[in-house]
Tab-separated table of C-alpha atoms in Angstrom:
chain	number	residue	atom	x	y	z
A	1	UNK	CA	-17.218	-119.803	45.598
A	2	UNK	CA	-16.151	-116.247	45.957
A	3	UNK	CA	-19.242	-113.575	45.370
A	4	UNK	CA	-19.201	-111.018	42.841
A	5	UNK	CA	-20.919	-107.395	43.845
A	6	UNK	CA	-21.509	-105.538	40.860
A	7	UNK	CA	-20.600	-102.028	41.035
A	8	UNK	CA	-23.974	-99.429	40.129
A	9	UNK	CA	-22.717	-95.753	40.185
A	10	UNK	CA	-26.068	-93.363	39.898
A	11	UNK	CA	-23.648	-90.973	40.151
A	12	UNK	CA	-22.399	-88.183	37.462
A	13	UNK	CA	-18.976	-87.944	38.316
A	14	UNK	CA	-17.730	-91.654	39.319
A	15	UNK	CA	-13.702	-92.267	37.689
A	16	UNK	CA	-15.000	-94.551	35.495
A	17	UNK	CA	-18.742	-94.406	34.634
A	18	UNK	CA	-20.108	-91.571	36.197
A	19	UNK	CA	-23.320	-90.354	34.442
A	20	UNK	CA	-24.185	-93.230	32.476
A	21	UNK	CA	-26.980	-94.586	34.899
A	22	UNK	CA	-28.628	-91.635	36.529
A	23	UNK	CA	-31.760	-92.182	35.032
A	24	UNK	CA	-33.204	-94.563	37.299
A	25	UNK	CA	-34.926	-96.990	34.212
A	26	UNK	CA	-31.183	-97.383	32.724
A	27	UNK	CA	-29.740	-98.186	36.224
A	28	UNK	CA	-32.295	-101.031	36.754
A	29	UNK	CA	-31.648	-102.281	33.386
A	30	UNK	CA	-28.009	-102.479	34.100
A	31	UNK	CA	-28.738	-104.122	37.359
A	32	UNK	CA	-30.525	-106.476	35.475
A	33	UNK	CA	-27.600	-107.305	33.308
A	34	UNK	CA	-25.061	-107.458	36.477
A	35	UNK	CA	-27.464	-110.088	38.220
A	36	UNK	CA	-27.335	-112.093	34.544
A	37	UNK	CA	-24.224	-111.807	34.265
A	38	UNK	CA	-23.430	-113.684	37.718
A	39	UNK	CA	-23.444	-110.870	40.242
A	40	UNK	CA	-24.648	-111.943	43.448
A	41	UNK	CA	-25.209	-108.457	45.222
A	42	UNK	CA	-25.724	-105.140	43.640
A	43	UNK	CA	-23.790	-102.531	45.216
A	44	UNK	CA	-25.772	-99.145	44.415
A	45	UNK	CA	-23.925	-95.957	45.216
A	46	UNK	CA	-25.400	-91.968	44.753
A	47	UNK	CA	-21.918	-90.657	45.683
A	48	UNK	CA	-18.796	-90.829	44.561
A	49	UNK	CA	-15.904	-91.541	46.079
A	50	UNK	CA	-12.929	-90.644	43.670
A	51	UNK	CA	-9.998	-88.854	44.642
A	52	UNK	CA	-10.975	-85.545	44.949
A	53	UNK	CA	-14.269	-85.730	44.684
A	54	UNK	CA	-16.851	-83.526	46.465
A	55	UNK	CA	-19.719	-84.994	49.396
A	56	UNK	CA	-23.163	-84.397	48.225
A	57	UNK	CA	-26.146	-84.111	50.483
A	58	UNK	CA	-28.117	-86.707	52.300
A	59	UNK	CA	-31.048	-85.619	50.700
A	60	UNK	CA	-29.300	-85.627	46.682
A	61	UNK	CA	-27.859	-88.913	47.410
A	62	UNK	CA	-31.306	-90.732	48.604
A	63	UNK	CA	-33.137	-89.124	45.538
A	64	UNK	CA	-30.158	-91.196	43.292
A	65	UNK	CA	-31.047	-94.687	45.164
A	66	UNK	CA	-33.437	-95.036	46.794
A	67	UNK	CA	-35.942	-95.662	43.734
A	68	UNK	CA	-33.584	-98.173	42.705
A	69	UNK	CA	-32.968	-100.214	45.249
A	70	UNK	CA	-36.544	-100.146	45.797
A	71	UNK	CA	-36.884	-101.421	42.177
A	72	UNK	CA	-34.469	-103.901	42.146
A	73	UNK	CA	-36.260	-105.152	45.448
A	74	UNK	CA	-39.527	-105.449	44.150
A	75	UNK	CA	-37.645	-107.727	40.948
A	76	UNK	CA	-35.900	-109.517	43.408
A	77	UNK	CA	-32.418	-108.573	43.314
A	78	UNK	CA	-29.690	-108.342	46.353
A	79	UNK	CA	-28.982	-104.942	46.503
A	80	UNK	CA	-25.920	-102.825	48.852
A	81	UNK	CA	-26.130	-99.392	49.588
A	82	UNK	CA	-22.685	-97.734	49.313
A	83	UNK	CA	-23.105	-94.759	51.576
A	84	UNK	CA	-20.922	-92.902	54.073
A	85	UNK	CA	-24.702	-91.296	55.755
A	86	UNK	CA	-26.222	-93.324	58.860
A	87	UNK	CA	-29.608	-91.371	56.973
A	88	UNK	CA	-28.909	-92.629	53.738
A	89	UNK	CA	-28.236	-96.343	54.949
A	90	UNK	CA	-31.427	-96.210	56.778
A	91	UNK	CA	-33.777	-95.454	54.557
A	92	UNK	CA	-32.046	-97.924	51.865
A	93	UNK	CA	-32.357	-101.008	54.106
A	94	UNK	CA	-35.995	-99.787	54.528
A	95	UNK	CA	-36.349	-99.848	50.662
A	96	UNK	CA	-34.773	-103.513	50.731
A	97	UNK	CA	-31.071	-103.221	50.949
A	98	UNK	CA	-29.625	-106.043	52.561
A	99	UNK	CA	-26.107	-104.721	53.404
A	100	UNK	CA	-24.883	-101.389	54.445
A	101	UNK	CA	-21.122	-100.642	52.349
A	102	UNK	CA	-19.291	-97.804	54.348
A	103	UNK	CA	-15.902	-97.263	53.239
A	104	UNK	CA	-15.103	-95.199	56.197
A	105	UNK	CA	-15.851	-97.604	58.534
A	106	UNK	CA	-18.208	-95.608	60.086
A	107	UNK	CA	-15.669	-92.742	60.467
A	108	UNK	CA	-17.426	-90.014	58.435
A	109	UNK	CA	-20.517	-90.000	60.315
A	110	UNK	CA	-20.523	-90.910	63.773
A	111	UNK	CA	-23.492	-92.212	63.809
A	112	UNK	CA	-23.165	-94.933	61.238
A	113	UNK	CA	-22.388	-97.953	63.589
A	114	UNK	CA	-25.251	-97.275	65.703
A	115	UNK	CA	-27.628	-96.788	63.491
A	116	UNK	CA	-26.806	-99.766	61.505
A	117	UNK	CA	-26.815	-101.845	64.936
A	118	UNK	CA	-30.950	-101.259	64.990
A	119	UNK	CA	-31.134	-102.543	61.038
A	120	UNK	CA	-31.720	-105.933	60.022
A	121	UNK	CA	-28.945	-105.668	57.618
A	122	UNK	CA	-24.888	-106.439	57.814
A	123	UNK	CA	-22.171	-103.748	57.276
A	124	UNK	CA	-18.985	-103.502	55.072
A	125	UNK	CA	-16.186	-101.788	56.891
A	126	UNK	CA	-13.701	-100.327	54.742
A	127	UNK	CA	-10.294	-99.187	55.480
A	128	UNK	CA	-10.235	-95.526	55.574
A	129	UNK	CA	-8.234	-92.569	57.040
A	130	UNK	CA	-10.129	-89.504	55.541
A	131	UNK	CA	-12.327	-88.112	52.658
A	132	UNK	CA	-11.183	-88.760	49.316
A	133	UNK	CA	-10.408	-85.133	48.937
A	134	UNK	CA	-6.983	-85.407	50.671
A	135	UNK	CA	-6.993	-89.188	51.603
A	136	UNK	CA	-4.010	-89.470	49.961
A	137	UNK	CA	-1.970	-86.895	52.703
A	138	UNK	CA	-2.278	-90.007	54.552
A	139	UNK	CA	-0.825	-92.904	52.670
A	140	UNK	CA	2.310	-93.096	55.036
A	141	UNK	CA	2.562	-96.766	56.410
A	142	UNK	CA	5.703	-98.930	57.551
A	143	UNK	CA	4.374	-102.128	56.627
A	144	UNK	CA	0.567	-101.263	55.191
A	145	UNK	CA	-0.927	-105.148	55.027
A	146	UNK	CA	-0.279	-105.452	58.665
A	147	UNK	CA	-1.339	-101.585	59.540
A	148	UNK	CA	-4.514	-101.951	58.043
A	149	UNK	CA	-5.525	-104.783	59.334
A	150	UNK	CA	-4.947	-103.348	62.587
A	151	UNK	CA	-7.076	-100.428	61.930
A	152	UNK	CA	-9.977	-102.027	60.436
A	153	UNK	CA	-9.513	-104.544	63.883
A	154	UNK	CA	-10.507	-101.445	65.474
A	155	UNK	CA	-13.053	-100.499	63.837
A	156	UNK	CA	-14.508	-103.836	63.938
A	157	UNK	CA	-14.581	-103.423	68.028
A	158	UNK	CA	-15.892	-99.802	67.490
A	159	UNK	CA	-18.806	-101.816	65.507
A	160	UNK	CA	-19.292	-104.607	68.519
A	161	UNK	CA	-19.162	-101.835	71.110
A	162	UNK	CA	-22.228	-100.056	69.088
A	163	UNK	CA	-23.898	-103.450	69.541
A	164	UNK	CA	-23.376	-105.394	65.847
A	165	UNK	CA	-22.683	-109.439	66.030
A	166	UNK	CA	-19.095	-109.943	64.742
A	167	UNK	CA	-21.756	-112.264	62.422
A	168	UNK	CA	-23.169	-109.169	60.710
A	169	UNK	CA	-19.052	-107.403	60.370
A	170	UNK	CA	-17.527	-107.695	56.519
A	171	UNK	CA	-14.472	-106.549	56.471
A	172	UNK	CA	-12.630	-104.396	53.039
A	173	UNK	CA	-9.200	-102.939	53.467
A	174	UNK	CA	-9.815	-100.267	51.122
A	175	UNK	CA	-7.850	-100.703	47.645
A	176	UNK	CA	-7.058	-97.358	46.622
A	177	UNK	CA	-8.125	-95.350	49.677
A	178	UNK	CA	-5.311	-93.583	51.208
A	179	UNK	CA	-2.986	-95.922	49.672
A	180	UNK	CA	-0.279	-95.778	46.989
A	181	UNK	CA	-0.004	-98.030	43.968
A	182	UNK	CA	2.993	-100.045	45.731
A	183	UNK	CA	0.945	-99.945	49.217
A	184	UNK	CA	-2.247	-101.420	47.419
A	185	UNK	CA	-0.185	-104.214	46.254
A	186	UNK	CA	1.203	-104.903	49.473
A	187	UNK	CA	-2.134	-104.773	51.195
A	188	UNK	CA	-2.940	-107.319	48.350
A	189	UNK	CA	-0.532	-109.753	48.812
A	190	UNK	CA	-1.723	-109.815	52.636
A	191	UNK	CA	-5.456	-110.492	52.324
A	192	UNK	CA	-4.987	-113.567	54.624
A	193	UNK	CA	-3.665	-111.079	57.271
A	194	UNK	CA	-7.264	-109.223	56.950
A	195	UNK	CA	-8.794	-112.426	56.614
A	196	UNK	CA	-7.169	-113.509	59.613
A	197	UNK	CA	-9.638	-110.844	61.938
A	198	UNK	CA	-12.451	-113.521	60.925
A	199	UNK	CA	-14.586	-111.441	59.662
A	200	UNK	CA	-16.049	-112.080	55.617
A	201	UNK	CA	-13.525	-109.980	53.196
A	202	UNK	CA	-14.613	-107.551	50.227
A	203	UNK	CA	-12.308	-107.208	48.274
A	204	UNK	CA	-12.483	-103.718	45.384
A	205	UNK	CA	-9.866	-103.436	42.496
A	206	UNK	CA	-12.176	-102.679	39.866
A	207	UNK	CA	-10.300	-100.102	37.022
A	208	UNK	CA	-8.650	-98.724	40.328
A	209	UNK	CA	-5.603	-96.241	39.393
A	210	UNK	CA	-2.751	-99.127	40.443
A	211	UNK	CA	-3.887	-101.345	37.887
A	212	UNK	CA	-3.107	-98.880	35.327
A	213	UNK	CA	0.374	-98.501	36.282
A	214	UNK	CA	1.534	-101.887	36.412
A	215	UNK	CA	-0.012	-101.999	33.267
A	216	UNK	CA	1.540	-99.336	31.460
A	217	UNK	CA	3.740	-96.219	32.050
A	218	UNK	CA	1.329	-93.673	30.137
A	219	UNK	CA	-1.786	-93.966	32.624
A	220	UNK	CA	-3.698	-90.834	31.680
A	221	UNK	CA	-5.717	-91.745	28.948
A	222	UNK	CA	-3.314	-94.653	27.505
A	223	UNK	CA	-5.146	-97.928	28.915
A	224	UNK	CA	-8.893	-99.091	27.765
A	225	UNK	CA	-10.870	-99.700	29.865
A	226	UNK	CA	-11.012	-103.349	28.558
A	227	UNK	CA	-7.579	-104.029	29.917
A	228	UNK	CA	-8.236	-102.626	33.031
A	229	UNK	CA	-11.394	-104.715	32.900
A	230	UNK	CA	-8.946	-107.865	32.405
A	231	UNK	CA	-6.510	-106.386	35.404
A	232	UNK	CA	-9.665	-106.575	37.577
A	233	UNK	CA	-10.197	-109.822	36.840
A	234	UNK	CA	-7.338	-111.513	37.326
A	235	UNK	CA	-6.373	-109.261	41.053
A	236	UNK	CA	-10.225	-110.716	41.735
A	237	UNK	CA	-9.423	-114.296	40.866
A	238	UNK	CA	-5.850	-114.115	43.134
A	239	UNK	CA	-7.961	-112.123	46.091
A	240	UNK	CA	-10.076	-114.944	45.730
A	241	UNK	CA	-7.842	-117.429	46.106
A	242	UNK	CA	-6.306	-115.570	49.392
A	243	UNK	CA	-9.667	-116.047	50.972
A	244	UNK	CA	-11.920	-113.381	49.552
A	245	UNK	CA	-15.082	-113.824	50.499
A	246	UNK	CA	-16.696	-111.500	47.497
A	247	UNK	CA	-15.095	-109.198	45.075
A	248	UNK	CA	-16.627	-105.563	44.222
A	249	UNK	CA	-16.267	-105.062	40.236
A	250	UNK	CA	-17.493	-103.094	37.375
A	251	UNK	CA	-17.569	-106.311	34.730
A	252	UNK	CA	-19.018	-108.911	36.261
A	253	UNK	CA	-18.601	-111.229	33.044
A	254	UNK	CA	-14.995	-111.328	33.280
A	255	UNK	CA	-14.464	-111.920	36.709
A	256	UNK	CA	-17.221	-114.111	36.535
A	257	UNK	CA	-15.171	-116.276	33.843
A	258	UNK	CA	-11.798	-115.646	35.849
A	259	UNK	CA	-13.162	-117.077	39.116
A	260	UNK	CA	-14.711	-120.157	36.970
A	261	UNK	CA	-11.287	-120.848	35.566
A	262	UNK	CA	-9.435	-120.487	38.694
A	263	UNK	CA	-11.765	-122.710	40.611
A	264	UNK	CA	-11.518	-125.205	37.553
A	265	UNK	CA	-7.533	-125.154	38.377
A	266	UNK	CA	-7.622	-125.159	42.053
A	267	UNK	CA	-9.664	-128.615	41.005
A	268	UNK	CA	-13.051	-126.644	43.382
């Protein structure tokens, strides 16, 4: 069965929830009712990572976490930390993280990979070519499935070559990063291709900007976020079905109920 990580922003500017779980109490609560709900792993973030969103420092971003992750350790819940800072994804695994989510891929701080190689903890490399300020500059591909699979290939050796097992490696190709709507799809529709490095595959859809416009021409301010909620769910259940080994969402209920049903058809 697929894995769900549910998405915990302690952020105040996140796209889609930003501010509603910066006091540390509320977060915990809602981590509560992610793990309830069916979530697996908690993926807890103190930066956002939005188009055009600005870096924060180190030392803001481990004030944001770390007391919850520490929290949800002590109550006994998986947690991620979803950092691009080798400092930040340090002192989380200390505090009980059991998985290190870098979008970049260890590209935005060099030394990510081998920091993470002296951690008892595994990695999530995501498919990146550049902060979110101007990532999408870079969305120029030829055929984007097969170009990103190549990239996060190398970024898996970068990974092996800073001394972590191909065991610990999980791979994400980055939905939404540095991508256009019609290039996320196409990196979609070849998930086996990215499941074909071996590696586990994450895959993140969750409310993501190309939902919305296959949805809908109107996509500022015209879509709930209950029907991207139900988009989610359904690209989970199909990314599942490709060979996702977890999927990274906001409602874990839905997708929880999507992967049920689609398990129920596929007779698992």
């Amino acid at each position: 069965m697929t894995l769900i990580w549910g998405i915990l922003n302690i952020t105040p500017d996140s796209f889609s929830d930003g501010g509603r779980f910066t006091d540390p109490e509320v977060a915990v609560a809602h981590a509560r009712l992610l793990r309830a709900q069916g979530a697996a792993i908690i993926d807890v973030g103190g930066e956002s990572t939005r188009p055009g969103s600005d870096r924060v420092t180190p030392e803001v971003e481990q004030a944001r976490v770390l007391p919850v992750v520490e929290a949800l350790t002590d109550a006994g819940i998986a947690t991620s930390i979803d950092t691009l800072n080798a400092d930040t994804a340090v002192a989380a695994v200390a505090a009980g993280a059991r998985i290190v989510n870098d979008v970049s891929g260890g590209l935005a701080d060099e030394r990510m990979l081998s920091a993470v190689a002296g951690l008892d903890a595994d990695i999530a490399i995501g498919h990146w070519r550049g902060p979110s300020s101007d990532m999408y500059a870079k969305a120029q591909y030829t055929r984007a499935a097969q170009e990103v699979a190549s990239e996060l290939r190398e970024r898996v050796r970068a990974a092996a070559a800073a001394g972590i097992a191909p065991s610990r490696v999980i791979v994400d190709p980055g939905i939404g990063f540095a991508k256009s709507g019609t290039q996320n799809w196409d990196v979609l529709r070849g998930t086996d291709e990215i499941a074909a490095l071996g590696h586990r595959v994450l895959i993140g859809t969750s409310r993501k900007r190309f939902l919305a416009e296959a949805l809908d021409d109107a996509v500022s301010g015209a879509l709930t976020q209950q029907r991207r909620d139900l988009a989610t769910a359904v690209t989970s259940a199909l990314a599942a079905r490709a060979g996702a080994w977890a999927v990274r969402v906001h409602d874990v209920a839905a997708t929880r109920d999507a992967l049920a049903i689609t398990a129920a058809w596929d007779g698992a």
